[in-house]
Amino acid sequence: MAAIQTLEEEDARRPNRERGTLAGEQTRIINCVKAILARFGVRSFRLSLRQAADRLEGIRTAEGTPLPDNSRAELYRFLERLNLVRAQIRAIEQERLRRLAAAPAAANGHAMVRLLARIIGIGVETADMLVHEILSRPLRDLRAVARYAGLDRVARRERPTPPRERAGARRQCPRAPPHDPVGVALS
């Protein structure tokens, strides 16, 4: 039986999920722009630049001709969408940081987010996702944690397979007797 989440717990997960959706949309837009440019043989255009839309005018195809008008207009629309998506992602991230700074240290798992964010390699986004999606669930025992995380081996307390006694040695398999289709035994 699954525990029903409260409205506050479910609402706390919305920014992480929305950011994930927006990140997927950003990747989709970038791939579409790169596909359009690759169709014309353009490989050196950098979408990460702030002046990417301004540089579209100077782009030439592999043959040295300017991009067709409809393709250029489509690229402008994609770049506008990309800027909008990036602005929305920044807004979500800034709101998260503002919320973490304004909240008391012991409220709603924010202390856990701060603690996880201090670990090298885990940013605020990942720490917030872990706290709200995984660590907030009331898991009763090690088995429930392992089942949720997909680590059933941990729940059964199995050890990993022991290393071979002779490292680098080939395993000896029992050999089957040679096949004799005629029925005469080989000696």
mmCIF file of C-alpha atoms in Angstrom:
data_model
loop_
_atom_site.group_PDB
_atom_site.id
_atom_site.type_symbol
_atom_site.label_atom_id
_atom_site.label_comp_id
_atom_site.label_asym_id
_atom_site.label_seq_id
_atom_site.Cartn_x
_atom_site.Cartn_y
_atom_site.Cartn_z
ATOM 1 C CA MET A 1 0.000 0.000 0.000
ATOM 2 C CA ALA A 2 1.387 3.408 -0.930
ATOM 3 C CA ALA A 3 1.142 6.400 1.368
ATOM 4 C CA ILE A 4 -0.798 9.311 -0.072
ATOM 5 C CA GLN A 5 1.308 12.441 -0.274
ATOM 6 C CA THR A 6 0.036 15.664 1.209
ATOM 7 C CA LEU A 7 -0.597 18.655 -1.012
ATOM 8 C CA GLU A 8 2.487 20.411 0.388
ATOM 9 C CA GLU A 9 4.738 17.417 -0.294
ATOM 10 C CA GLU A 10 3.435 17.061 -3.833
ATOM 11 C CA ASP A 11 3.736 20.798 -4.450
ATOM 12 C CA ALA A 12 7.355 20.765 -3.227
ATOM 13 C CA ARG A 13 8.180 18.332 -6.043
ATOM 14 C CA ARG A 14 6.734 20.494 -8.823
ATOM 15 C CA PRO A 15 9.813 22.727 -9.409
ATOM 16 C CA ASN A 16 12.093 19.711 -9.876
ATOM 17 C CA ARG A 17 9.713 18.062 -12.287
ATOM 18 C CA GLU A 18 9.075 21.262 -14.216
ATOM 19 C CA ARG A 19 12.806 21.918 -14.504
ATOM 20 C CA GLY A 20 13.307 18.387 -15.817
ATOM 21 C CA THR A 21 10.625 18.958 -18.448
ATOM 22 C CA LEU A 22 12.162 22.285 -19.437
ATOM 23 C CA ALA A 23 15.636 20.738 -19.678
ATOM 24 C CA GLY A 24 14.244 18.105 -22.046
ATOM 25 C CA GLU A 25 12.577 20.837 -24.098
ATOM 26 C CA GLN A 26 15.863 22.757 -24.233
ATOM 27 C CA THR A 27 17.659 19.668 -25.543
ATOM 28 C CA ARG A 28 14.936 19.105 -28.146
ATOM 29 C CA ILE A 29 15.182 22.692 -29.419
ATOM 30 C CA ILE A 30 18.984 22.563 -29.596
ATOM 31 C CA ASN A 31 18.822 19.308 -31.554
ATOM 32 C CA CYS A 32 16.301 20.809 -33.998
ATOM 33 C CA VAL A 33 18.507 23.856 -34.600
ATOM 34 C CA LYS A 34 21.575 21.686 -35.104
ATOM 35 C CA ALA A 35 19.647 19.470 -37.546
ATOM 36 C CA ILE A 36 18.571 22.472 -39.619
ATOM 37 C CA LEU A 37 22.110 23.829 -39.698
ATOM 38 C CA ALA A 38 23.601 20.421 -40.530
ATOM 39 C CA ARG A 39 21.231 20.161 -43.488
ATOM 40 C CA PHE A 40 23.023 23.174 -44.968
ATOM 41 C CA GLY A 41 26.508 22.019 -43.963
ATOM 42 C CA VAL A 42 26.943 24.498 -41.107
ATOM 43 C CA ARG A 43 28.832 22.942 -38.210
ATOM 44 C CA SER A 44 30.585 25.849 -36.498
ATOM 45 C CA PHE A 45 27.556 27.719 -35.113
ATOM 46 C CA ARG A 46 27.569 27.979 -31.305
ATOM 47 C CA LEU A 47 24.132 28.116 -29.672
ATOM 48 C CA SER A 48 25.578 28.836 -26.254
ATOM 49 C CA LEU A 49 26.508 32.390 -27.215
ATOM 50 C CA ARG A 50 24.180 35.211 -26.220
ATOM 51 C CA GLN A 51 24.497 36.764 -29.662
ATOM 52 C CA ALA A 52 23.524 33.557 -31.461
ATOM 53 C CA ALA A 53 20.450 35.182 -33.030
ATOM 54 C CA ASP A 54 22.526 38.135 -34.230
ATOM 55 C CA ARG A 55 25.064 35.842 -35.852
ATOM 56 C CA LEU A 56 22.432 34.040 -37.940
ATOM 57 C CA GLU A 57 22.656 36.748 -40.605
ATOM 58 C CA GLY A 58 26.305 36.003 -41.273
ATOM 59 C CA ILE A 59 25.924 32.227 -41.582
ATOM 60 C CA ARG A 60 26.747 30.755 -44.981
ATOM 61 C CA THR A 61 25.999 27.275 -46.259
ATOM 62 C CA ALA A 62 28.739 24.878 -47.286
ATOM 63 C CA GLU A 63 28.479 26.277 -50.818
ATOM 64 C CA GLY A 64 28.966 29.841 -49.548
ATOM 65 C CA THR A 65 25.395 31.039 -50.107
ATOM 66 C CA PRO A 66 23.274 32.609 -47.353
ATOM 67 C CA LEU A 67 20.662 30.468 -45.594
ATOM 68 C CA PRO A 68 17.245 30.392 -47.276
ATOM 69 C CA ASP A 69 14.735 32.876 -45.847
ATOM 70 C CA ASN A 70 12.252 30.329 -44.478
ATOM 71 C CA SER A 71 14.979 28.309 -42.776
ATOM 72 C CA ARG A 72 16.474 31.456 -41.256
ATOM 73 C CA ALA A 73 13.032 32.515 -39.962
ATOM 74 C CA GLU A 74 12.520 29.046 -38.468
ATOM 75 C CA LEU A 75 15.912 29.268 -36.764
ATOM 76 C CA TYR A 76 14.985 32.659 -35.270
ATOM 77 C CA ARG A 77 11.780 31.164 -33.856
ATOM 78 C CA PHE A 78 13.700 28.224 -32.386
ATOM 79 C CA LEU A 79 16.227 30.583 -30.804
ATOM 80 C CA GLU A 80 13.418 32.665 -29.272
ATOM 81 C CA ARG A 81 11.928 29.499 -27.769
ATOM 82 C CA LEU A 82 15.354 28.467 -26.526
ATOM 83 C CA ASN A 83 15.871 31.819 -24.801
ATOM 84 C CA LEU A 84 12.421 31.557 -23.195
ATOM 85 C CA VAL A 85 13.103 28.029 -21.917
ATOM 86 C CA ARG A 86 16.506 29.059 -20.548
ATOM 87 C CA ALA A 87 14.929 32.048 -18.782
ATOM 88 C CA GLN A 88 12.296 29.778 -17.218
ATOM 89 C CA ILE A 89 14.962 27.337 -16.014
ATOM 90 C CA ARG A 90 16.928 30.232 -14.486
ATOM 91 C CA ALA A 91 13.755 31.489 -12.762
ATOM 92 C CA ILE A 92 13.113 28.064 -11.214
ATOM 93 C CA GLU A 93 16.712 27.792 -10.011
ATOM 94 C CA GLN A 94 16.720 31.313 -8.554
ATOM 95 C CA GLU A 95 13.424 30.682 -6.771
ATOM 96 C CA ARG A 96 14.857 27.498 -5.255
ATOM 97 C CA LEU A 97 17.930 29.346 -4.007
ATOM 98 C CA ARG A 98 15.758 32.155 -2.609
ATOM 99 C CA ARG A 99 13.518 29.641 -0.852
ATOM 100 C CA LEU A 100 16.532 27.826 0.640
ATOM 101 C CA ALA A 101 18.070 31.086 1.872
ATOM 102 C CA ALA A 102 14.800 32.348 3.414
ATOM 103 C CA ALA A 103 13.754 29.104 5.119
ATOM 104 C CA PRO A 104 14.916 28.217 8.605
ATOM 105 C CA ALA A 105 17.572 25.528 8.706
ATOM 106 C CA ALA A 106 15.337 22.808 10.166
ATOM 107 C CA ALA A 107 12.180 23.374 8.105
ATOM 108 C CA ASN A 108 10.875 21.002 5.429
ATOM 109 C CA GLY A 109 14.126 19.188 4.717
ATOM 110 C CA HIS A 110 16.001 22.326 3.739
ATOM 111 C CA ALA A 111 18.782 21.390 6.140
ATOM 112 C CA MET A 112 19.140 18.093 4.288
ATOM 113 C CA VAL A 113 19.309 19.939 0.957
ATOM 114 C CA ARG A 114 22.034 22.223 2.295
ATOM 115 C CA LEU A 115 23.974 19.290 3.694
ATOM 116 C CA LEU A 116 23.769 17.302 0.443
ATOM 117 C CA ALA A 117 24.664 20.363 -1.657
ATOM 118 C CA ARG A 118 27.950 20.685 0.257
ATOM 119 C CA ILE A 119 29.079 17.311 -1.088
ATOM 120 C CA ILE A 120 31.409 17.749 -4.022
ATOM 121 C CA GLY A 121 29.703 16.715 -7.235
ATOM 122 C CA ILE A 122 26.138 17.160 -5.981
ATOM 123 C CA GLY A 123 24.615 20.507 -6.788
ATOM 124 C CA VAL A 124 21.578 22.199 -5.332
ATOM 125 C CA GLU A 125 19.340 20.784 -8.093
ATOM 126 C CA THR A 126 20.320 17.166 -7.406
ATOM 127 C CA ALA A 127 20.207 17.628 -3.636
ATOM 128 C CA ASP A 128 16.729 19.151 -3.830
ATOM 129 C CA MET A 129 15.519 16.338 -6.078
ATOM 130 C CA LEU A 130 16.930 13.687 -3.732
ATOM 131 C CA VAL A 131 15.335 15.239 -0.669
ATOM 132 C CA HIS A 132 11.903 15.762 -2.207
ATOM 133 C CA GLU A 133 11.664 12.637 -4.362
ATOM 134 C CA ILE A 134 13.524 9.910 -2.481
ATOM 135 C CA LEU A 135 14.594 10.831 1.024
ATOM 136 C CA SER A 136 11.206 12.274 2.008
ATOM 137 C CA ARG A 137 9.445 8.930 1.659
ATOM 138 C CA PRO A 138 8.784 7.091 4.916
ATOM 139 C CA LEU A 139 10.576 3.866 4.102
ATOM 140 C CA ARG A 140 10.327 1.404 6.979
ATOM 141 C CA ASP A 141 13.435 -0.688 6.630
ATOM 142 C CA LEU A 142 16.403 -1.559 4.462
ATOM 143 C CA ARG A 143 14.261 -3.756 2.215
ATOM 144 C CA ALA A 144 11.882 -0.937 1.373
ATOM 145 C CA VAL A 145 14.790 1.372 0.578
ATOM 146 C CA ALA A 146 16.422 -1.270 -1.600
ATOM 147 C CA ARG A 147 13.206 -2.052 -3.449
ATOM 148 C CA TYR A 148 12.597 1.627 -4.101
ATOM 149 C CA ALA A 149 16.151 2.191 -5.303
ATOM 150 C CA GLY A 150 16.224 -1.076 -7.279
ATOM 151 C CA LEU A 151 18.925 -2.601 -5.107
ATOM 152 C CA ASP A 152 17.254 -5.871 -4.134
ATOM 153 C CA ARG A 153 20.651 -7.465 -3.645
ATOM 154 C CA VAL A 154 21.250 -5.108 -0.713
ATOM 155 C CA ALA A 155 17.896 -6.008 0.805
ATOM 156 C CA ARG A 156 18.737 -9.708 0.726
ATOM 157 C CA ARG A 157 22.138 -8.875 2.210
ATOM 158 C CA GLU A 158 23.902 -10.745 -0.561
ATOM 159 C CA ARG A 159 27.570 -10.237 -1.025
ATOM 160 C CA PRO A 160 29.034 -9.641 -4.422
ATOM 161 C CA THR A 161 30.528 -12.713 -6.019
ATOM 162 C CA PRO A 162 33.930 -13.522 -4.520
ATOM 163 C CA PRO A 163 36.987 -13.033 -6.711
ATOM 164 C CA ARG A 164 38.532 -16.057 -8.319
ATOM 165 C CA GLU A 165 41.256 -17.756 -6.395
ATOM 166 C CA ARG A 166 43.709 -17.459 -9.245
ATOM 167 C CA ALA A 167 43.448 -14.070 -10.870
ATOM 168 C CA GLY A 168 43.943 -14.242 -14.621
ATOM 169 C CA ALA A 169 43.625 -18.033 -14.767
ATOM 170 C CA ARG A 170 41.237 -19.546 -17.271
ATOM 171 C CA ARG A 171 38.330 -21.497 -15.922
ATOM 172 C CA GLN A 172 38.541 -25.190 -16.630
ATOM 173 C CA CYS A 173 35.299 -26.605 -17.969
ATOM 174 C CA PRO A 174 34.716 -30.338 -18.041
ATOM 175 C CA ARG A 175 35.140 -31.570 -21.577
ATOM 176 C CA ALA A 176 32.495 -33.580 -23.314
ATOM 177 C CA PRO A 177 33.565 -36.793 -24.997
ATOM 178 C CA PRO A 178 34.301 -36.365 -28.707
ATOM 179 C CA HIS A 179 31.349 -36.842 -31.008
ATOM 180 C CA ASP A 180 31.456 -40.103 -32.974
ATOM 181 C CA PRO A 181 28.775 -40.101 -35.685
ATOM 182 C CA VAL A 182 29.642 -43.587 -36.973
ATOM 183 C CA GLY A 183 29.468 -45.317 -33.603
ATOM 184 C CA VAL A 184 33.083 -46.422 -33.529
ATOM 185 C CA ALA A 185 34.852 -45.437 -30.361
ATOM 186 C CA LEU A 186 37.928 -43.336 -30.834
ATOM 187 C CA SER A 187 41.004 -44.345 -28.975
#
